[in-house]
Amino acid sequence: MIRWRRGEVLQVLPSWPGVRVCAVSVPVRGNGAEETATCTALAYTDLVGAPEVGDLVLLNTGALDLGLGTGGYALVVAVPDRLPDDREGPGHLVKARYTPLQATVLGADEQGSPHHEALRAAEGIDGMPVVVADLHSALPAVLAGVRVERPGTRVVNVMLDGGALPAAFSRIVGALREDGLLSGCVTTGQAFGGDLEAVTVHSGLLAARHVLDAEVAVVCQGPGNLGTGTPWGFSGVSCGEAVNAAAVLGGRPVASLRVSEADPRERHRGVSHHSLTAYGRVALAPADVVVPRLPGFFGERVRDQAWNLGERHTLVEVSVSGLEDEVRALPVKVSTMGRGLDEDRAAFLSAAAAGRHAATLIGG
């Protein structure tokens, strides 16, 4: 289940807050010779400390050996000869529970939190628009859509635990915050490391609204996702559950369709089966399902595929005019499944259209 390696740090590579990336020398197994290879390893500094050149590190190389795209790093499990200091402080929420790297954090809603009373008294999210998206890569495009319609809107990301659990893995969250497009991040479930920690998506939405003063929330999993090519075996099922949570808290659920004109897998061409299942079968509460007004035959295909969702939800056609330029102006280069804006425009225009629509609902 875990592929363990010991290695030596050769070089510290360009990194980002909460993460240190290193080139690490590791022994090559199975050939009977004393050979080494160099791999790229990622350390979460809040968990294991900051490795330096010359440090011995203990690695988990499972994702690297599998050749995973988003998660294709060796992960530093420990720097055994230079352990970080113990961290003291409040908090009894345990995330990544009962794994060797479980982390204790302060939950926004727990008794020791300064926000406990506010969240205990909160009954809903005051009609706040909540954009729900399958992939983390949709987040910047959603924010671009909000900005083109209503600059200066306070938007908070509520991160689910279907992808990467540490929020620090997301380089785009940091870049979007620096640019002022994103006002904060709340990590929910087993995900951790956001500005605020929450137990569930429900308490995460309440924290976004009542602690971070969000005007719009964007709910999506962290970077990476899990899919098996079966109707129900994918992490994006949680999109339907997020729609239900937003509705029961008195929010305005806005469903962003996962759309692609370039994915080689037929089940993801046009409107992905992930969206059709999550919104068409899992979401029991009604949402505004945003159908981007894309041109030509492909646009017709997307509208036809989304049609049946109108039995349960309100289909809202939204113009994509001006959205491509706004996505290009983002402080991050957008990418989904290794494809950028020029390779898969529809994927990002669909997400941006959802953001545009959500911005029109503020205060409504």
Short mmCIF file of C-alpha atoms in Angstrom, two decimals:
data_model
loop_
_atom_site.label_atom_id
_atom_site.label_comp_id
_atom_site.label_asym_id
_atom_site.label_seq_id
_atom_site.Cartn_x
_atom_site.Cartn_y
_atom_site.Cartn_z
CA MET A 1 0.00 0.00 0.00
CA ILE A 2 2.88 2.37 0.75
CA ARG A 3 6.18 2.28 -1.11
CA TRP A 4 8.81 3.36 1.39
CA ARG A 5 12.18 4.84 0.47
CA ARG A 6 15.00 6.61 2.26
CA GLY A 7 16.73 9.40 0.44
CA GLU A 8 19.08 12.34 0.76
CA VAL A 9 18.10 15.88 -0.15
CA LEU A 10 20.30 17.15 -2.97
CA GLN A 11 18.65 20.47 -3.71
CA VAL A 12 15.78 22.67 -2.55
CA LEU A 13 13.61 23.51 -5.57
CA PRO A 14 11.19 26.41 -6.11
CA SER A 15 8.43 26.02 -3.56
CA TRP A 16 5.37 27.86 -2.22
CA PRO A 17 3.93 28.66 1.23
CA GLY A 18 3.38 25.53 3.30
CA VAL A 19 5.32 23.34 0.88
CA ARG A 20 8.99 22.65 0.27
CA VAL A 21 9.93 20.83 -2.92
CA CYS A 22 13.27 19.02 -3.06
CA ALA A 23 15.39 16.93 -5.40
CA VAL A 24 16.14 13.73 -3.51
CA SER A 25 18.58 10.92 -4.25
CA VAL A 26 17.04 7.48 -3.64
CA PRO A 27 18.43 3.97 -4.11
CA VAL A 28 17.19 1.98 -7.10
CA ARG A 29 15.72 -1.30 -5.99
CA GLY A 30 15.74 -4.63 -7.72
CA ASN A 31 18.85 -4.54 -9.88
CA GLY A 32 21.34 -5.78 -7.30
CA ALA A 33 23.62 -2.78 -7.84
CA GLU A 34 24.34 0.25 -5.68
CA GLU A 35 22.66 2.72 -7.98
CA THR A 36 20.66 5.81 -7.18
CA ALA A 37 18.10 7.92 -8.97
CA THR A 38 16.85 11.43 -8.38
CA CYS A 39 13.19 12.15 -7.73
CA THR A 40 11.15 15.22 -6.85
CA ALA A 41 9.77 15.11 -3.32
CA LEU A 42 7.25 17.36 -1.61
CA ALA A 43 7.25 18.17 2.10
CA TYR A 44 4.39 19.84 3.96
CA THR A 45 6.38 22.07 6.27
CA ASP A 46 3.65 22.37 8.93
CA LEU A 47 3.60 18.58 9.24
CA VAL A 48 7.19 17.42 8.83
CA GLY A 49 9.34 20.55 8.93
CA ALA A 50 11.46 22.04 6.15
CA PRO A 51 14.07 19.65 4.69
CA GLU A 52 17.50 21.09 3.92
CA VAL A 53 20.29 19.93 1.61
CA GLY A 54 21.99 16.92 3.14
CA ASP A 55 19.01 15.83 5.24
CA LEU A 56 18.01 12.18 5.34
CA VAL A 57 14.30 11.94 4.48
CA LEU A 58 11.79 9.11 4.67
CA LEU A 59 9.60 9.03 1.56
CA ASN A 60 6.34 7.56 0.35
CA THR A 61 6.81 7.09 -3.40
CA GLY A 62 3.47 5.45 -4.21
CA ALA A 63 1.92 8.31 -6.22
CA LEU A 64 5.20 8.95 -8.03
CA ASP A 65 5.62 5.30 -9.00
CA LEU A 66 2.04 5.19 -10.30
CA GLY A 67 2.73 8.17 -12.55
CA LEU A 68 -0.19 10.20 -11.24
CA GLY A 69 -0.53 13.60 -12.89
CA THR A 70 -1.67 15.93 -10.11
CA GLY A 71 -0.07 14.00 -7.26
CA GLY A 72 3.06 12.75 -8.98
CA TYR A 73 5.53 13.57 -6.24
CA ALA A 74 7.34 11.48 -3.70
CA LEU A 75 6.01 12.68 -0.33
CA VAL A 76 8.28 13.40 2.61
CA VAL A 77 6.93 11.47 5.58
CA ALA A 78 9.63 12.54 8.04
CA VAL A 79 13.03 14.17 8.43
CA PRO A 80 14.09 11.64 11.09
CA ASP A 81 17.36 13.28 12.14
CA ARG A 82 15.83 16.75 12.48
CA LEU A 83 12.29 16.54 13.78
CA PRO A 84 10.26 19.75 14.02
CA ASP A 85 9.44 21.24 17.39
CA ASP A 86 6.16 20.30 19.05
CA ARG A 87 3.46 22.83 18.32
CA GLU A 88 1.33 23.92 21.23
CA GLY A 89 -2.04 25.53 20.91
CA PRO A 90 -5.81 25.05 21.02
CA GLY A 91 -7.71 22.64 18.86
CA HIS A 92 -8.93 19.07 19.17
CA LEU A 93 -10.19 18.35 15.66
CA VAL A 94 -8.14 15.51 14.21
CA LYS A 95 -7.94 15.34 10.42
CA ALA A 96 -6.50 12.56 8.28
CA ARG A 97 -7.69 10.61 11.31
CA TYR A 98 -5.87 7.48 12.40
CA THR A 99 -3.35 7.71 9.62
CA PRO A 100 0.35 8.02 10.51
CA LEU A 101 0.20 11.73 9.65
CA GLN A 102 -3.01 12.71 11.41
CA ALA A 103 -3.01 16.41 12.26
CA THR A 104 -4.68 18.20 15.16
CA VAL A 105 -6.25 21.52 14.19
CA LEU A 106 -8.53 24.15 15.70
CA GLY A 107 -11.99 23.88 14.19
CA ALA A 108 -13.89 27.11 13.62
CA ASP A 109 -16.94 25.47 15.16
CA GLU A 110 -15.37 23.71 18.17
CA GLN A 111 -15.73 24.90 21.74
CA GLY A 112 -12.23 26.39 21.99
CA SER A 113 -12.69 28.55 18.91
CA PRO A 114 -13.40 32.29 19.12
CA HIS A 115 -16.05 31.67 16.45
CA HIS A 116 -17.89 28.93 18.34
CA GLU A 117 -20.70 31.10 19.65
CA ALA A 118 -21.35 32.76 16.29
CA LEU A 119 -21.48 29.41 14.51
CA ARG A 120 -23.59 27.79 17.20
CA ALA A 121 -26.17 30.55 16.78
CA ALA A 122 -26.03 30.63 12.97
CA GLU A 123 -29.08 29.05 11.34
CA GLY A 124 -28.25 29.61 7.70
CA ILE A 125 -26.19 31.47 5.13
CA ASP A 126 -28.63 34.26 4.30
CA GLY A 127 -29.31 33.38 0.68
CA MET A 128 -25.60 33.39 -0.23
CA PRO A 129 -24.90 32.02 -3.73
CA VAL A 130 -22.90 28.80 -3.54
CA VAL A 131 -21.16 27.66 -6.72
CA VAL A 132 -20.53 23.91 -6.76
CA ALA A 133 -17.85 22.55 -9.10
CA ASP A 134 -16.47 19.06 -9.65
CA LEU A 135 -12.78 19.86 -10.14
CA HIS A 136 -10.42 22.18 -8.26
CA SER A 137 -9.21 23.46 -11.63
CA ALA A 138 -12.60 25.17 -12.07
CA LEU A 139 -11.96 27.50 -9.11
CA PRO A 140 -9.96 30.24 -10.88
CA ALA A 141 -12.38 30.34 -13.81
CA VAL A 142 -15.36 30.65 -11.45
CA LEU A 143 -13.62 33.59 -9.78
CA ALA A 144 -12.96 35.17 -13.18
CA GLY A 145 -16.67 34.96 -13.93
CA VAL A 146 -17.57 36.59 -10.62
CA ARG A 147 -15.06 39.39 -11.21
CA VAL A 148 -16.23 40.22 -14.73
CA GLU A 149 -19.78 40.65 -13.42
CA ARG A 150 -19.10 42.15 -9.97
CA PRO A 151 -15.51 43.21 -9.20
CA GLY A 152 -14.52 43.25 -5.54
CA THR A 153 -16.88 40.46 -4.46
CA ARG A 154 -15.74 38.56 -1.36
CA VAL A 155 -15.43 34.93 -2.48
CA VAL A 156 -14.41 32.06 -0.20
CA ASN A 157 -13.39 28.57 -1.29
CA VAL A 158 -14.94 25.75 0.75
CA MET A 159 -12.64 22.83 0.07
CA LEU A 160 -14.00 19.28 0.15
CA ASP A 161 -11.86 16.24 0.90
CA GLY A 162 -12.29 14.31 -2.35
CA GLY A 163 -8.91 15.42 -3.73
CA ALA A 164 -5.76 16.58 -1.97
CA LEU A 165 -6.32 16.83 1.77
CA PRO A 166 -3.70 19.53 2.55
CA ALA A 167 -4.83 22.92 1.27
CA ALA A 168 -1.15 23.81 0.90
CA PHE A 169 -0.96 21.51 -2.13
CA SER A 170 -3.01 24.05 -4.08
CA ARG A 171 -0.72 26.67 -5.57
CA ILE A 172 -3.68 28.42 -7.16
CA VAL A 173 -5.37 29.21 -3.83
CA GLY A 174 -2.32 31.17 -2.70
CA ALA A 175 -1.98 33.00 -6.02
CA LEU A 176 -5.67 33.90 -6.13
CA ARG A 177 -5.52 35.22 -2.57
CA GLU A 178 -2.51 37.38 -3.35
CA ASP A 179 -4.37 38.81 -6.34
CA GLY A 180 -7.39 39.63 -4.18
CA LEU A 181 -9.76 37.37 -6.10
CA LEU A 182 -10.14 34.93 -3.22
CA SER A 183 -10.85 36.08 0.34
CA GLY A 184 -10.13 32.80 2.10
CA CYS A 185 -10.32 29.02 2.19
CA VAL A 186 -12.23 26.77 4.59
CA THR A 187 -11.13 23.14 4.68
CA THR A 188 -13.86 20.62 5.52
CA GLY A 189 -14.09 16.95 6.38
CA GLN A 190 -10.63 15.37 6.29
CA ALA A 191 -9.10 18.28 4.33
CA PHE A 192 -6.97 20.65 6.42
CA GLY A 193 -4.78 23.71 6.29
CA GLY A 194 -7.27 26.38 5.22
CA ASP A 195 -7.75 29.74 6.91
CA LEU A 196 -10.48 28.00 8.88
CA GLU A 197 -11.13 24.34 9.62
CA ALA A 198 -14.63 22.84 9.66
CA VAL A 199 -16.08 19.43 10.41
CA THR A 200 -18.57 19.27 7.54
CA VAL A 201 -19.44 21.15 4.36
CA HIS A 202 -22.41 22.58 6.28
CA SER A 203 -20.27 24.13 9.01
CA GLY A 204 -17.75 25.14 6.34
CA LEU A 205 -20.41 27.16 4.52
CA LEU A 206 -21.52 28.74 7.78
CA ALA A 207 -17.92 29.67 8.60
CA ALA A 208 -17.40 31.14 5.13
CA ARG A 209 -20.48 33.32 5.55
CA HIS A 210 -20.38 34.33 9.21
CA VAL A 211 -16.64 34.38 9.94
CA LEU A 212 -15.02 35.28 6.59
CA ASP A 213 -17.96 37.44 5.43
CA ALA A 214 -18.27 35.67 2.11
CA GLU A 215 -20.69 37.02 -0.47
CA VAL A 216 -20.17 33.95 -2.66
CA ALA A 217 -18.80 30.53 -1.74
CA VAL A 218 -17.20 28.14 -4.22
CA VAL A 219 -17.37 24.50 -3.13
CA CYS A 220 -14.98 22.07 -4.80
CA GLN A 221 -12.52 19.35 -3.88
CA GLY A 222 -8.82 20.00 -3.54
CA PRO A 223 -6.44 19.38 -6.44
CA GLY A 224 -6.76 15.91 -7.89
CA ASN A 225 -9.84 13.72 -7.98
CA LEU A 226 -10.72 10.05 -8.00
CA GLY A 227 -12.65 8.31 -10.74
CA THR A 228 -13.06 4.67 -11.69
CA GLY A 229 -15.01 4.88 -14.94
CA THR A 230 -18.10 3.54 -13.16
CA PRO A 231 -21.39 5.43 -12.70
CA TRP A 232 -20.96 5.97 -8.95
CA GLY A 233 -17.27 5.48 -8.24
CA PHE A 234 -15.98 9.04 -8.43
CA SER A 235 -15.24 11.70 -5.84
CA GLY A 236 -17.36 14.30 -7.63
CA VAL A 237 -20.51 12.63 -6.27
CA SER A 238 -19.96 15.09 -3.42
CA CYS A 239 -21.14 17.92 -5.73
CA GLY A 240 -24.70 16.70 -5.34
CA GLU A 241 -24.29 16.54 -1.58
CA ALA A 242 -22.92 20.10 -1.58
CA VAL A 243 -26.01 21.31 -3.45
CA ASN A 244 -28.15 19.75 -0.73
CA ALA A 245 -26.07 21.37 2.02
CA ALA A 246 -26.28 24.82 0.44
CA ALA A 247 -30.04 24.50 0.04
CA VAL A 248 -30.77 23.26 3.56
CA LEU A 249 -28.80 26.23 4.93
CA GLY A 250 -30.89 28.68 2.93
CA GLY A 251 -28.29 29.40 0.26
CA ARG A 252 -28.64 29.65 -3.51
CA PRO A 253 -26.98 26.57 -5.04
CA VAL A 254 -25.40 27.22 -8.44
CA ALA A 255 -24.32 24.06 -10.24
CA SER A 256 -21.28 24.44 -12.48
CA LEU A 257 -21.27 21.83 -15.22
CA ARG A 258 -18.09 19.91 -15.92
CA VAL A 259 -17.76 20.36 -19.68
CA SER A 260 -15.02 19.37 -22.10
CA GLU A 261 -14.55 19.55 -25.84
CA ALA A 262 -11.11 17.87 -25.72
CA ASP A 263 -11.27 15.02 -23.22
CA PRO A 264 -10.46 11.77 -25.08
CA ARG A 265 -12.90 9.84 -22.88
CA GLU A 266 -16.39 9.87 -24.32
CA ARG A 267 -18.01 9.86 -20.87
CA HIS A 268 -16.50 13.30 -20.24
CA ARG A 269 -17.15 14.85 -23.67
CA GLY A 270 -19.73 17.59 -23.67
CA VAL A 271 -21.28 17.45 -20.21
CA SER A 272 -19.40 14.93 -18.08
CA HIS A 273 -21.28 11.99 -16.63
CA HIS A 274 -19.96 13.26 -13.26
CA SER A 275 -22.21 16.33 -13.51
CA LEU A 276 -25.17 14.39 -14.86
CA THR A 277 -25.01 11.95 -11.96
CA ALA A 278 -24.17 14.40 -9.16
CA TYR A 279 -26.83 16.95 -10.12
CA GLY A 280 -29.32 14.62 -11.74
CA ARG A 281 -29.38 11.83 -9.15
CA VAL A 282 -27.56 12.88 -5.95
CA ALA A 283 -28.76 16.47 -5.56
CA LEU A 284 -32.26 16.30 -4.10
CA ALA A 285 -32.63 20.06 -3.67
CA PRO A 286 -33.15 22.35 -6.68
CA ALA A 287 -30.24 24.42 -7.98
CA ASP A 288 -29.58 26.84 -10.79
CA VAL A 289 -27.73 24.69 -13.33
CA VAL A 290 -25.66 27.05 -15.47
CA VAL A 291 -25.58 26.08 -19.14
CA PRO A 292 -22.88 28.10 -20.92
CA ARG A 293 -24.02 29.61 -24.20
CA LEU A 294 -21.30 28.01 -26.31
CA PRO A 295 -21.35 28.38 -30.10
CA GLY A 296 -21.93 25.82 -32.82
CA PHE A 297 -22.62 22.12 -32.75
CA PHE A 298 -20.73 21.61 -29.52
CA GLY A 299 -22.85 24.24 -27.76
CA GLU A 300 -25.98 22.45 -28.96
CA ARG A 301 -24.61 19.17 -27.64
CA VAL A 302 -24.04 20.69 -24.19
CA ARG A 303 -27.56 22.11 -24.11
CA ASP A 304 -29.07 18.79 -25.19
CA GLN A 305 -27.11 16.84 -22.57
CA ALA A 306 -28.12 19.25 -19.80
CA TRP A 307 -31.80 19.19 -20.80
CA ASN A 308 -32.88 16.37 -18.47
CA LEU A 309 -31.43 18.20 -15.47
CA GLY A 310 -34.29 20.67 -15.92
CA GLU A 311 -36.68 18.10 -14.45
CA ARG A 312 -35.23 18.80 -11.01
CA HIS A 313 -33.36 22.08 -11.40
CA THR A 314 -33.64 25.44 -13.12
CA LEU A 315 -31.55 25.57 -16.29
CA VAL A 316 -29.99 29.01 -16.73
CA GLU A 317 -28.30 29.82 -20.03
CA VAL A 318 -25.45 32.27 -19.46
CA SER A 319 -23.45 34.20 -22.02
CA VAL A 320 -19.73 33.50 -22.23
CA SER A 321 -19.00 36.82 -23.92
CA GLY A 322 -15.90 38.44 -22.43
CA LEU A 323 -15.12 35.50 -20.16
CA GLU A 324 -12.18 34.14 -22.13
CA ASP A 325 -10.26 37.40 -21.78
CA GLU A 326 -10.99 37.46 -18.03
CA VAL A 327 -9.72 33.89 -17.63
CA ARG A 328 -6.54 34.77 -19.55
CA ALA A 329 -6.02 37.73 -17.20
CA LEU A 330 -5.96 35.52 -14.10
CA PRO A 331 -2.74 35.46 -12.03
CA VAL A 332 -2.52 31.69 -12.59
CA LYS A 333 -2.35 29.68 -15.78
CA VAL A 334 -5.48 27.56 -15.83
CA SER A 335 -5.17 23.85 -16.49
CA THR A 336 -7.50 20.88 -16.26
CA MET A 337 -6.34 17.31 -16.82
CA GLY A 338 -3.18 18.76 -18.33
CA ARG A 339 -5.09 20.92 -20.82
CA GLY A 340 -4.95 24.71 -20.84
CA LEU A 341 -7.43 27.31 -22.03
CA ASP A 342 -6.45 26.99 -25.68
CA GLU A 343 -6.82 23.20 -25.59
CA ASP A 344 -10.18 23.06 -23.78
CA ARG A 345 -11.90 26.46 -23.79
CA ALA A 346 -15.30 25.01 -22.94
CA ALA A 347 -14.11 23.61 -19.61
CA PHE A 348 -13.13 27.03 -18.32
CA LEU A 349 -15.92 29.02 -19.96
CA SER A 350 -18.48 26.74 -18.33
CA ALA A 351 -16.99 27.37 -14.88
CA ALA A 352 -16.67 31.10 -15.53
CA ALA A 353 -20.31 31.26 -16.61
CA ALA A 354 -21.32 29.75 -13.26
CA GLY A 355 -19.35 32.46 -11.47
CA ARG A 356 -20.97 35.14 -13.63
CA HIS A 357 -24.43 33.88 -12.75
CA ALA A 358 -23.65 33.60 -9.03
CA ALA A 359 -22.56 37.24 -8.97
CA THR A 360 -25.99 38.30 -10.25
CA LEU A 361 -27.68 36.55 -7.30
CA ILE A 362 -25.88 38.46 -4.53
CA GLY A 363 -28.42 40.22 -2.36
CA GLY A 364 -31.27 38.84 -4.41
#
